[in-house]
Amino acid sequence: MRIVKSYNKQNDVTYVYEVLEHTYDKEKKFTRSKRRLIGKIDPQTGDIVPTGTRGRKNKTDELVGPDGKIDYQLRYLEAKTELKRVSEENKKLKAQNEWLQKQYDLLTDGLRSLLEQSRKDESEETSTKNTRQVPVYSVD
Protein backbone atom coordinates (compact mmCIF):
# COMPACT_ATOMS: atom_id res chain seq x y z
CA MET A 1 0.00 0.00 0.00
CA ARG A 2 1.34 3.37 -1.03
CA ILE A 3 0.07 6.87 -0.23
CA VAL A 4 -0.01 9.51 -2.99
CA LYS A 5 -0.71 13.25 -2.73
CA SER A 6 -2.47 15.09 -5.54
CA TYR A 7 -2.76 18.89 -5.67
CA ASN A 8 -5.88 20.45 -7.26
CA LYS A 9 -5.12 23.96 -8.55
CA GLN A 10 -8.76 24.91 -9.12
CA ASN A 11 -9.80 24.72 -5.48
CA ASP A 12 -6.30 24.91 -3.92
CA VAL A 13 -6.62 21.59 -2.06
CA THR A 14 -4.19 18.70 -1.74
CA TYR A 15 -5.90 15.30 -1.68
CA VAL A 16 -4.38 12.14 -0.23
CA TYR A 17 -5.02 8.77 -1.92
CA GLU A 18 -4.21 5.16 -1.10
CA VAL A 19 -2.94 3.29 -4.17
CA LEU A 20 -4.63 -0.12 -4.41
CA GLU A 21 -3.06 -1.60 -7.57
CA HIS A 22 -1.14 -0.70 -10.72
CA THR A 23 -2.01 -1.83 -14.24
CA TYR A 24 -0.03 -1.19 -17.40
CA ASP A 25 -2.00 0.04 -20.42
CA LYS A 26 -0.24 -1.42 -23.51
CA GLU A 27 -2.09 0.79 -26.01
CA LYS A 28 -1.32 4.08 -24.35
CA LYS A 29 1.96 2.81 -22.92
CA PHE A 30 1.68 4.09 -19.37
CA THR A 31 0.71 2.79 -15.96
CA ARG A 32 -2.71 3.35 -14.47
CA SER A 33 -3.33 3.01 -10.79
CA LYS A 34 -6.49 2.29 -8.88
CA ARG A 35 -6.66 4.42 -5.80
CA ARG A 36 -9.01 5.30 -2.98
CA LEU A 37 -9.46 8.76 -1.46
CA ILE A 38 -8.33 9.01 2.15
CA GLY A 39 -8.80 12.72 2.76
CA LYS A 40 -7.48 16.25 2.34
CA ILE A 41 -4.43 17.93 3.82
CA ASP A 42 -5.30 20.75 6.21
CA PRO A 43 -3.28 23.81 5.09
CA GLN A 44 -2.78 25.19 8.64
CA THR A 45 -1.73 22.02 10.44
CA GLY A 46 -0.56 19.80 7.59
CA ASP A 47 -2.59 16.89 8.99
CA ILE A 48 -4.76 14.61 6.89
CA VAL A 49 -8.47 15.34 7.40
CA PRO A 50 -10.51 12.24 6.51
CA THR A 51 -13.38 12.63 4.06
CA GLY A 52 -16.42 10.55 3.29
CA THR A 53 -17.93 8.12 5.76
CA ARG A 54 -14.68 7.92 7.70
CA GLY A 55 -14.61 11.70 8.12
CA ARG A 56 -15.66 13.96 10.94
CA LYS A 57 -18.75 13.09 12.92
CA ASN A 58 -21.92 15.10 12.54
CA LYS A 59 -23.24 17.01 15.53
CA THR A 60 -26.23 14.68 15.71
CA ASP A 61 -23.79 11.78 16.20
CA GLU A 62 -22.37 13.56 19.24
CA LEU A 63 -25.86 13.93 20.70
CA VAL A 64 -26.64 10.23 20.55
CA GLY A 65 -27.06 8.66 23.94
CA PRO A 66 -25.69 5.28 25.11
CA ASP A 67 -28.84 3.53 23.89
CA GLY A 68 -28.23 4.74 20.30
CA LYS A 69 -31.09 7.25 20.32
CA ILE A 70 -30.78 11.00 19.95
CA ASP A 71 -30.65 12.72 23.33
CA TYR A 72 -33.22 15.48 22.87
CA GLN A 73 -32.64 16.90 26.34
CA LEU A 74 -29.01 17.47 25.45
CA ARG A 75 -30.05 19.04 22.15
CA TYR A 76 -32.51 21.29 24.00
CA LEU A 77 -29.86 22.47 26.47
CA GLU A 78 -27.42 23.14 23.63
CA ALA A 79 -30.04 25.13 21.71
CA LYS A 80 -30.95 27.06 24.88
CA THR A 81 -27.33 28.10 25.51
CA GLU A 82 -26.95 29.09 21.85
CA LEU A 83 -30.14 31.16 22.07
CA LYS A 84 -28.81 32.89 25.20
CA ARG A 85 -25.51 33.68 23.48
CA VAL A 86 -27.25 35.05 20.40
CA SER A 87 -29.63 37.15 22.54
CA GLU A 88 -26.73 38.72 24.44
CA GLU A 89 -24.94 39.45 21.18
CA ASN A 90 -28.15 40.98 19.83
CA LYS A 91 -28.44 43.28 22.88
CA LYS A 92 -24.86 44.45 22.45
CA LEU A 93 -25.41 45.11 18.77
CA LYS A 94 -28.60 47.07 19.48
CA ALA A 95 -26.78 49.24 22.03
CA GLN A 96 -23.96 49.82 19.56
CA ASN A 97 -26.49 50.67 16.87
CA GLU A 98 -28.17 53.26 19.14
CA TRP A 99 -24.81 54.88 19.92
CA LEU A 100 -23.90 54.98 16.23
CA GLN A 101 -27.29 56.48 15.37
CA LYS A 102 -26.76 59.24 17.96
CA GLN A 103 -23.30 59.96 16.56
CA TYR A 104 -24.71 60.06 13.05
CA ASP A 105 -27.47 62.47 14.11
CA LEU A 106 -24.93 64.76 15.82
CA LEU A 107 -22.71 64.78 12.76
CA THR A 108 -25.55 65.47 10.33
CA ASP A 109 -26.89 68.28 12.55
CA GLY A 110 -23.42 69.83 12.74
CA LEU A 111 -22.97 69.57 8.99
CA ARG A 112 -26.38 71.13 8.36
CA SER A 113 -25.59 74.08 10.62
CA LEU A 114 -22.20 74.55 8.93
CA LEU A 115 -23.83 74.43 5.52
CA GLU A 116 -26.47 76.96 6.53
CA GLN A 117 -23.80 79.24 8.00
CA SER A 118 -21.71 79.06 4.83
CA ARG A 119 -24.80 79.84 2.72
CA LYS A 120 -25.54 82.88 4.90
CA ASP A 121 -21.94 84.05 4.58
CA GLU A 122 -22.05 83.63 0.79
CA SER A 123 -25.34 85.53 0.52
CA GLU A 124 -23.92 88.37 2.63
CA GLU A 125 -20.80 88.53 0.45
CA THR A 126 -22.80 88.61 -2.75
CA SER A 127 -25.16 91.27 -1.40
CA THR A 128 -22.21 93.53 -0.49
CA LYS A 129 -20.59 92.90 -3.88
CA ASN A 130 -23.80 93.76 -5.73
CA THR A 131 -24.21 97.12 -4.06
CA ARG A 132 -22.59 99.85 -6.02
CA GLN A 133 -20.24 102.04 -4.15
CA VAL A 134 -20.23 105.57 -5.38
CA PRO A 135 -17.04 107.46 -4.80
CA VAL A 136 -17.45 110.49 -2.59
CA TYR A 137 -15.41 113.55 -3.40
CA SER A 138 -14.93 116.25 -0.96
CA VAL A 139 -14.33 119.76 -2.09
CA ASP A 140 -12.08 121.71 0.19
mmCIF file of C-alpha atoms in Angstrom:
data_model
loop_
_atom_site.group_PDB
_atom_site.id
_atom_site.type_symbol
_atom_site.label_atom_id
_atom_site.label_comp_id
_atom_site.label_asym_id
_atom_site.label_seq_id
_atom_site.Cartn_x
_atom_site.Cartn_y
_atom_site.Cartn_z
ATOM 1 C CA MET A 1 0.000 0.000 0.000
ATOM 2 C CA ARG A 2 1.345 3.371 -1.029
ATOM 3 C CA ILE A 3 0.070 6.868 -0.229
ATOM 4 C CA VAL A 4 -0.012 9.513 -2.985
ATOM 5 C CA LYS A 5 -0.710 13.245 -2.729
ATOM 6 C CA SER A 6 -2.474 15.095 -5.545
ATOM 7 C CA TYR A 7 -2.763 18.895 -5.670
ATOM 8 C CA ASN A 8 -5.877 20.452 -7.258
ATOM 9 C CA LYS A 9 -5.116 23.962 -8.548
ATOM 10 C CA GLN A 10 -8.764 24.912 -9.120
ATOM 11 C CA ASN A 11 -9.798 24.721 -5.484
ATOM 12 C CA ASP A 12 -6.305 24.911 -3.918
ATOM 13 C CA VAL A 13 -6.623 21.589 -2.060
ATOM 14 C CA THR A 14 -4.190 18.697 -1.738
ATOM 15 C CA TYR A 15 -5.902 15.299 -1.679
ATOM 16 C CA VAL A 16 -4.380 12.135 -0.233
ATOM 17 C CA TYR A 17 -5.018 8.771 -1.916
ATOM 18 C CA GLU A 18 -4.208 5.159 -1.095
ATOM 19 C CA VAL A 19 -2.940 3.285 -4.170
ATOM 20 C CA LEU A 20 -4.629 -0.125 -4.406
ATOM 21 C CA GLU A 21 -3.060 -1.595 -7.568
ATOM 22 C CA HIS A 22 -1.144 -0.701 -10.721
ATOM 23 C CA THR A 23 -2.011 -1.830 -14.243
ATOM 24 C CA TYR A 24 -0.028 -1.191 -17.400
ATOM 25 C CA ASP A 25 -1.996 0.043 -20.420
ATOM 26 C CA LYS A 26 -0.239 -1.416 -23.510
ATOM 27 C CA GLU A 27 -2.085 0.791 -26.013
ATOM 28 C CA LYS A 28 -1.323 4.083 -24.345
ATOM 29 C CA LYS A 29 1.965 2.809 -22.922
ATOM 30 C CA PHE A 30 1.681 4.093 -19.366
ATOM 31 C CA THR A 31 0.711 2.785 -15.957
ATOM 32 C CA ARG A 32 -2.713 3.347 -14.473
ATOM 33 C CA SER A 33 -3.326 3.007 -10.794
ATOM 34 C CA LYS A 34 -6.493 2.295 -8.879
ATOM 35 C CA ARG A 35 -6.659 4.422 -5.803
ATOM 36 C CA ARG A 36 -9.013 5.298 -2.980
ATOM 37 C CA LEU A 37 -9.457 8.759 -1.465
ATOM 38 C CA ILE A 38 -8.327 9.007 2.152
ATOM 39 C CA GLY A 39 -8.799 12.725 2.764
ATOM 40 C CA LYS A 40 -7.478 16.249 2.339
ATOM 41 C CA ILE A 41 -4.430 17.926 3.825
ATOM 42 C CA ASP A 42 -5.302 20.752 6.214
ATOM 43 C CA PRO A 43 -3.276 23.811 5.088
ATOM 44 C CA GLN A 44 -2.785 25.186 8.636
ATOM 45 C CA THR A 45 -1.729 22.019 10.442
ATOM 46 C CA GLY A 46 -0.557 19.802 7.591
ATOM 47 C CA ASP A 47 -2.595 16.893 8.986
ATOM 48 C CA ILE A 48 -4.761 14.608 6.888
ATOM 49 C CA VAL A 49 -8.466 15.341 7.397
ATOM 50 C CA PRO A 50 -10.505 12.235 6.506
ATOM 51 C CA THR A 51 -13.376 12.628 4.055
ATOM 52 C CA GLY A 52 -16.417 10.547 3.290
ATOM 53 C CA THR A 53 -17.934 8.119 5.756
ATOM 54 C CA ARG A 54 -14.684 7.923 7.702
ATOM 55 C CA GLY A 55 -14.606 11.699 8.120
ATOM 56 C CA ARG A 56 -15.662 13.963 10.943
ATOM 57 C CA LYS A 57 -18.752 13.086 12.915
ATOM 58 C CA ASN A 58 -21.916 15.099 12.541
ATOM 59 C CA LYS A 59 -23.235 17.014 15.528
ATOM 60 C CA THR A 60 -26.228 14.680 15.710
ATOM 61 C CA ASP A 61 -23.791 11.776 16.204
ATOM 62 C CA GLU A 62 -22.372 13.559 19.238
ATOM 63 C CA LEU A 63 -25.860 13.931 20.696
ATOM 64 C CA VAL A 64 -26.641 10.227 20.546
ATOM 65 C CA GLY A 65 -27.055 8.660 23.939
ATOM 66 C CA PRO A 66 -25.688 5.279 25.108
ATOM 67 C CA ASP A 67 -28.843 3.532 23.890
ATOM 68 C CA GLY A 68 -28.232 4.738 20.304
ATOM 69 C CA LYS A 69 -31.094 7.246 20.321
ATOM 70 C CA ILE A 70 -30.785 11.004 19.946
ATOM 71 C CA ASP A 71 -30.651 12.717 23.330
ATOM 72 C CA TYR A 72 -33.221 15.478 22.874
ATOM 73 C CA GLN A 73 -32.642 16.895 26.338
ATOM 74 C CA LEU A 74 -29.008 17.467 25.454
ATOM 75 C CA ARG A 75 -30.050 19.045 22.146
ATOM 76 C CA TYR A 76 -32.514 21.288 24.002
ATOM 77 C CA LEU A 77 -29.857 22.471 26.466
ATOM 78 C CA GLU A 78 -27.422 23.137 23.634
ATOM 79 C CA ALA A 79 -30.041 25.134 21.712
ATOM 80 C CA LYS A 80 -30.948 27.056 24.880
ATOM 81 C CA THR A 81 -27.334 28.104 25.512
ATOM 82 C CA GLU A 82 -26.945 29.086 21.851
ATOM 83 C CA LEU A 83 -30.136 31.165 22.068
ATOM 84 C CA LYS A 84 -28.814 32.891 25.196
ATOM 85 C CA ARG A 85 -25.507 33.679 23.480
ATOM 86 C CA VAL A 86 -27.246 35.048 20.403
ATOM 87 C CA SER A 87 -29.635 37.154 22.541
ATOM 88 C CA GLU A 88 -26.728 38.721 24.442
ATOM 89 C CA GLU A 89 -24.939 39.447 21.182
ATOM 90 C CA ASN A 90 -28.150 40.979 19.827
ATOM 91 C CA LYS A 91 -28.441 43.279 22.880
ATOM 92 C CA LYS A 92 -24.859 44.446 22.449
ATOM 93 C CA LEU A 93 -25.407 45.115 18.765
ATOM 94 C CA LYS A 94 -28.601 47.075 19.480
ATOM 95 C CA ALA A 95 -26.779 49.244 22.031
ATOM 96 C CA GLN A 96 -23.959 49.815 19.564
ATOM 97 C CA ASN A 97 -26.494 50.670 16.866
ATOM 98 C CA GLU A 98 -28.168 53.262 19.141
ATOM 99 C CA TRP A 99 -24.807 54.878 19.917
ATOM 100 C CA LEU A 100 -23.896 54.979 16.232
ATOM 101 C CA GLN A 101 -27.287 56.484 15.368
ATOM 102 C CA LYS A 102 -26.761 59.245 17.959
ATOM 103 C CA GLN A 103 -23.296 59.961 16.565
ATOM 104 C CA TYR A 104 -24.714 60.058 13.050
ATOM 105 C CA ASP A 105 -27.474 62.474 14.111
ATOM 106 C CA LEU A 106 -24.928 64.757 15.819
ATOM 107 C CA LEU A 107 -22.713 64.784 12.759
ATOM 108 C CA THR A 108 -25.549 65.471 10.332
ATOM 109 C CA ASP A 109 -26.892 68.284 12.550
ATOM 110 C CA GLY A 110 -23.421 69.828 12.736
ATOM 111 C CA LEU A 111 -22.969 69.567 8.985
ATOM 112 C CA ARG A 112 -26.376 71.130 8.359
ATOM 113 C CA SER A 113 -25.590 74.076 10.618
ATOM 114 C CA LEU A 114 -22.197 74.549 8.927
ATOM 115 C CA LEU A 115 -23.826 74.425 5.519
ATOM 116 C CA GLU A 116 -26.473 76.959 6.525
ATOM 117 C CA GLN A 117 -23.803 79.244 8.000
ATOM 118 C CA SER A 118 -21.708 79.061 4.828
ATOM 119 C CA ARG A 119 -24.798 79.845 2.718
ATOM 120 C CA LYS A 120 -25.537 82.883 4.901
ATOM 121 C CA ASP A 121 -21.937 84.051 4.580
ATOM 122 C CA GLU A 122 -22.052 83.626 0.793
ATOM 123 C CA SER A 123 -25.340 85.532 0.523
ATOM 124 C CA GLU A 124 -23.923 88.366 2.625
ATOM 125 C CA GLU A 125 -20.800 88.526 0.450
ATOM 126 C CA THR A 126 -22.802 88.614 -2.747
ATOM 127 C CA SER A 127 -25.156 91.268 -1.397
ATOM 128 C CA THR A 128 -22.210 93.528 -0.489
ATOM 129 C CA LYS A 129 -20.587 92.904 -3.879
ATOM 130 C CA ASN A 130 -23.796 93.756 -5.728
ATOM 131 C CA THR A 131 -24.209 97.123 -4.057
ATOM 132 C CA ARG A 132 -22.589 99.849 -6.024
ATOM 133 C CA GLN A 133 -20.236 102.041 -4.149
ATOM 134 C CA VAL A 134 -20.234 105.565 -5.375
ATOM 135 C CA PRO A 135 -17.043 107.464 -4.796
ATOM 136 C CA VAL A 136 -17.455 110.490 -2.587
ATOM 137 C CA TYR A 137 -15.412 113.551 -3.399
ATOM 138 C CA SER A 138 -14.934 116.250 -0.965
ATOM 139 C CA VAL A 139 -14.329 119.759 -2.094
ATOM 140 C CA ASP A 140 -12.081 121.712 0.194
#
